[in-house]
Amino acid sequence: SMQNRDAQQQKELSKKLITRDRDMLWWVDQLRATKRKKTESPFLFFSIALFLDVLIFVRGGEILDDLESDCFGRANQDSTFEIHTGVLLTAPSSLLETLPGIASLSQCISACESTRSCRALNYETELCVLFSTSATYEPDALSQSQFPVFTIYAQKICVRSSRSFCASSPTPWVFDIVMNHKLMGPEKLHRITLTREECMGLCISSSKFICRSVNFDVSSGSCSLLDVDRRSGVLKQNNGFEYIESKCISEPQLSLCKFKSIEDRMLKTMDSVHYKVKSLNDCKSLCIQKRCLSYDYKESGPEVCRLSYQSSLTLSHISSPYIDILGATTYELGACYNISVDCRDSYMIAKVRTNQMFKGKIYGMKRPNSCGLHIENQFNFSLQMEYNDIGCDVKEVQPGHFVSDVVLQHHSTIVTNSDISLKVRCNYDLLNRTVNNQDTFNVDGELGETAEAEQTIIHSPNVSMRITDRQRRDVTAAKVGDHLALTFRIETNEMKNHYEIFVRELVAIDGLDSSEIILIDELGCPMDVSIMSHVKQVNGSAQTLQADFDAFKFPTSDTVQFRALVTPCIPRCDPIVCNLGYPMYSYGKRRRRRETVEGSTPENEVLVGGKIIISDRFESNEEKSEESTQLLGGQPYRCLDAFGATIGGGAFLFTQMIFVAGILYFHVKRKGYSSRRDDGFANHPIRR
């Protein structure tokens, strides 16, 4: 009811403004007609012109006041945009314009902003449709639109002080809405508000904490502010609620971003398309610059880079956001980091800021147990390392120069390709006892491992497990992040026509038998698809199964052991449907037990296993020059003491002086030559 009254007021004010516009346009037409005849009636021309000046001053001033006060008369509120993904506005009578070839959602919103009567828009990849109405006035005109592609709907809204608080927003929209959904998580602040716009205003103006999202109860006006969003929490359907995600967040300057690849899949709709992008790295850099969440390159044409502000985590409410295309790759943003080092008199502090809530461990590479912290859902955290503490293994590479390697590990147990290593340094001038605080550090974002693989295959009479690459070739070397697979197969040829197999309870164990992680649960579904994928058939046959994974290791051991239960069944094994954000069949479900038929063989579980020995590539990195580290741009950075820096700086200044003197000499000489040329050419407008 409150929203209906608010919509009615907006409609009345809009009609009032349209009436004013009509009056203004009529007088302008009269002035134009009189101007054409001003030689016949100059007095009438100047009279209408004078009256129009007064009208513009009075009514035009009122109109400008309405616009400048934002939202047509509602004081202290700014006009901005909200977007809805997967919905469509259908209002043919209110359609203003259809704009093909619009390369981005931002350009479509800009077109709506520059069209005075535009209230809302629909956007699909490179297609923009503008409307003079919106779901605020016609809520029944909004419907789901997810096939064959999903549509993005945006509309103008009025939020208090959104311009001042959101001036640094990377997008022209300030809120991303998911209707009939609620984010699970503890609320930081709760209020009862009259409208959803008031609830939005509370979020963007929050000063005690960073408000990242809001759960708004439409019926009661309950407004719950949270410091997490869909990338850190779980979004669930809840009718009557609106999930409101703020884009008005000032993120830290991020120096390292990790992306993961999604193979054989493309997003149906992208927010922007960029042409003539020369390389995949250029496309990635463009994504980081625009703060996008997903990108693909050359999938829709040569040198075409497509960006999206959505990802698999933010599109969980869309039934099928991806298109399955063999060979295609979508790159999805994981987390970005800003890392610095604080040098103190007897210790150093490695400080980390991230744009995605971190849950995992930070530790010294050589001392994961004695020098580390467990981080539980934090955006900012740090690790303090004493110089004289052997537990953290801080090395003094030369007098006053201390260095240590730090690992950010996302999983509580294993090291994966998502993890990063940092080399932090503190340099001290021992002559005058001053500290050189350096925020430079080494970042090795790959955590690559050179590996020698050693297999132990435990055979049943019929079944084996092998560690292979994705083409089912036995591996002899691996690095963290390499694409590997576990292949399960019935080895006895004469039994293949009678049996199928399924896999469950797959675990990984370190070489010391002190840590283990469950990869496939007792039902046959993967526990974490970012570590181990579902179990799938090979060539459509359940006699050979394969589970893909990216190589990982344990921080305390070079050995990773795999162990699983494999069960043959007659005549076939039924898969289980696993909910991985989308339905996925996994061949790991035990068939329902039936009465044993005479002549059949009961199911017998077989324990199979294998191991791979991985040597840490960090150790080989230490063989490189200890005086230099590699920064993000790939340029070497060398630590200099105060004397070396002074000598280097003086040499640099001397070189620059010679360079500038040479430029001045040639400039004066050229100027003298040019002055003798024709003055007409010298004054020609095209001369630079």
PDB file of N, CA and C in Angstrom, residues 80-83 105-107 109-110 169-175:
ATOM      1  N   THR A  80      18.934   7.099  -9.809  1.00  0.00           N
ATOM      2  CA  THR A  80      19.945   6.119 -10.178  1.00  0.00           C
ATOM      3  C   THR A  80      19.234   4.913 -10.782  1.00  0.00           C
ATOM      4  N   PHE A  81      19.950   3.806 -10.957  1.00  0.00           N
ATOM      5  CA  PHE A  81      19.353   2.638 -11.604  1.00  0.00           C
ATOM      6  C   PHE A  81      19.540   1.394 -10.747  1.00  0.00           C
ATOM      7  N   GLU A  82      18.579   0.496 -10.859  1.00  0.00           N
ATOM      8  CA  GLU A  82      18.695  -0.858 -10.333  1.00  0.00           C
ATOM      9  C   GLU A  82      18.528  -1.821 -11.498  1.00  0.00           C
ATOM     10  N   ILE A  83      19.152  -2.999 -11.410  1.00  0.00           N
ATOM     11  CA  ILE A  83      19.017  -3.990 -12.476  1.00  0.00           C
ATOM     12  C   ILE A  83      18.440  -5.282 -11.912  1.00  0.00           C
ATOM     13  N   LEU A 105      25.728  -2.794 -21.513  1.00  0.00           N
ATOM     14  CA  LEU A 105      24.607  -2.401 -20.661  1.00  0.00           C
ATOM     15  C   LEU A 105      24.783  -0.970 -20.180  1.00  0.00           C
ATOM     16  N   SER A 106      26.007  -0.553 -19.919  1.00  0.00           N
ATOM     17  CA  SER A 106      26.269   0.821 -19.478  1.00  0.00           C
ATOM     18  C   SER A 106      25.837   1.827 -20.542  1.00  0.00           C
ATOM     19  N   GLN A 107      26.115   1.528 -21.826  1.00  0.00           N
ATOM     20  CA  GLN A 107      25.689   2.426 -22.902  1.00  0.00           C
ATOM     21  C   GLN A 107      24.170   2.473 -23.011  1.00  0.00           C
ATOM     22  N   ILE A 109      22.048   2.085 -20.520  1.00  0.00           N
ATOM     23  CA  ILE A 109      21.582   2.909 -19.401  1.00  0.00           C
ATOM     24  C   ILE A 109      21.846   4.382 -19.680  1.00  0.00           C
ATOM     25  N   SER A 110      22.989   4.692 -20.283  1.00  0.00           N
ATOM     26  CA  SER A 110      23.279   6.087 -20.641  1.00  0.00           C
ATOM     27  C   SER A 110      22.260   6.616 -21.642  1.00  0.00           C
ATOM     28  N   SER A 169      31.360   4.371  -7.948  1.00  0.00           N
ATOM     29  CA  SER A 169      30.827   3.072  -8.364  1.00  0.00           C
ATOM     30  C   SER A 169      31.316   2.729  -9.767  1.00  0.00           C
ATOM     31  N   PRO A 170      31.780   1.497 -10.005  1.00  0.00           N
ATOM     32  CA  PRO A 170      32.282   1.127 -11.337  1.00  0.00           C
ATOM     33  C   PRO A 170      31.184   0.939 -12.365  1.00  0.00           C
ATOM     34  N   THR A 171      29.929   0.927 -11.950  1.00  0.00           N
ATOM     35  CA  THR A 171      28.809   0.715 -12.866  1.00  0.00           C
ATOM     36  C   THR A 171      27.815   1.861 -12.740  1.00  0.00           C
ATOM     37  N   PRO A 172      27.042   2.147 -13.804  1.00  0.00           N
ATOM     38  CA  PRO A 172      26.021   3.196 -13.718  1.00  0.00           C
ATOM     39  C   PRO A 172      24.794   2.760 -12.932  1.00  0.00           C
ATOM     40  N   TRP A 173      24.690   1.499 -12.584  1.00  0.00           N
ATOM     41  CA  TRP A 173      23.623   1.053 -11.688  1.00  0.00           C
ATOM     42  C   TRP A 173      24.212   0.832 -10.296  1.00  0.00           C
ATOM     43  N   VAL A 174      23.391   1.094  -9.293  1.00  0.00           N
ATOM     44  CA  VAL A 174      23.870   1.047  -7.912  1.00  0.00           C
ATOM     45  C   VAL A 174      23.402  -0.210  -7.196  1.00  0.00           C
ATOM     46  N   PHE A 175      22.310  -0.825  -7.677  1.00  0.00           N
ATOM     47  CA  PHE A 175      21.770  -1.996  -6.999  1.00  0.00           C
ATOM     48  C   PHE A 175      21.447  -3.094  -8.006  1.00  0.00           C
TER      49      PHE A 175
END
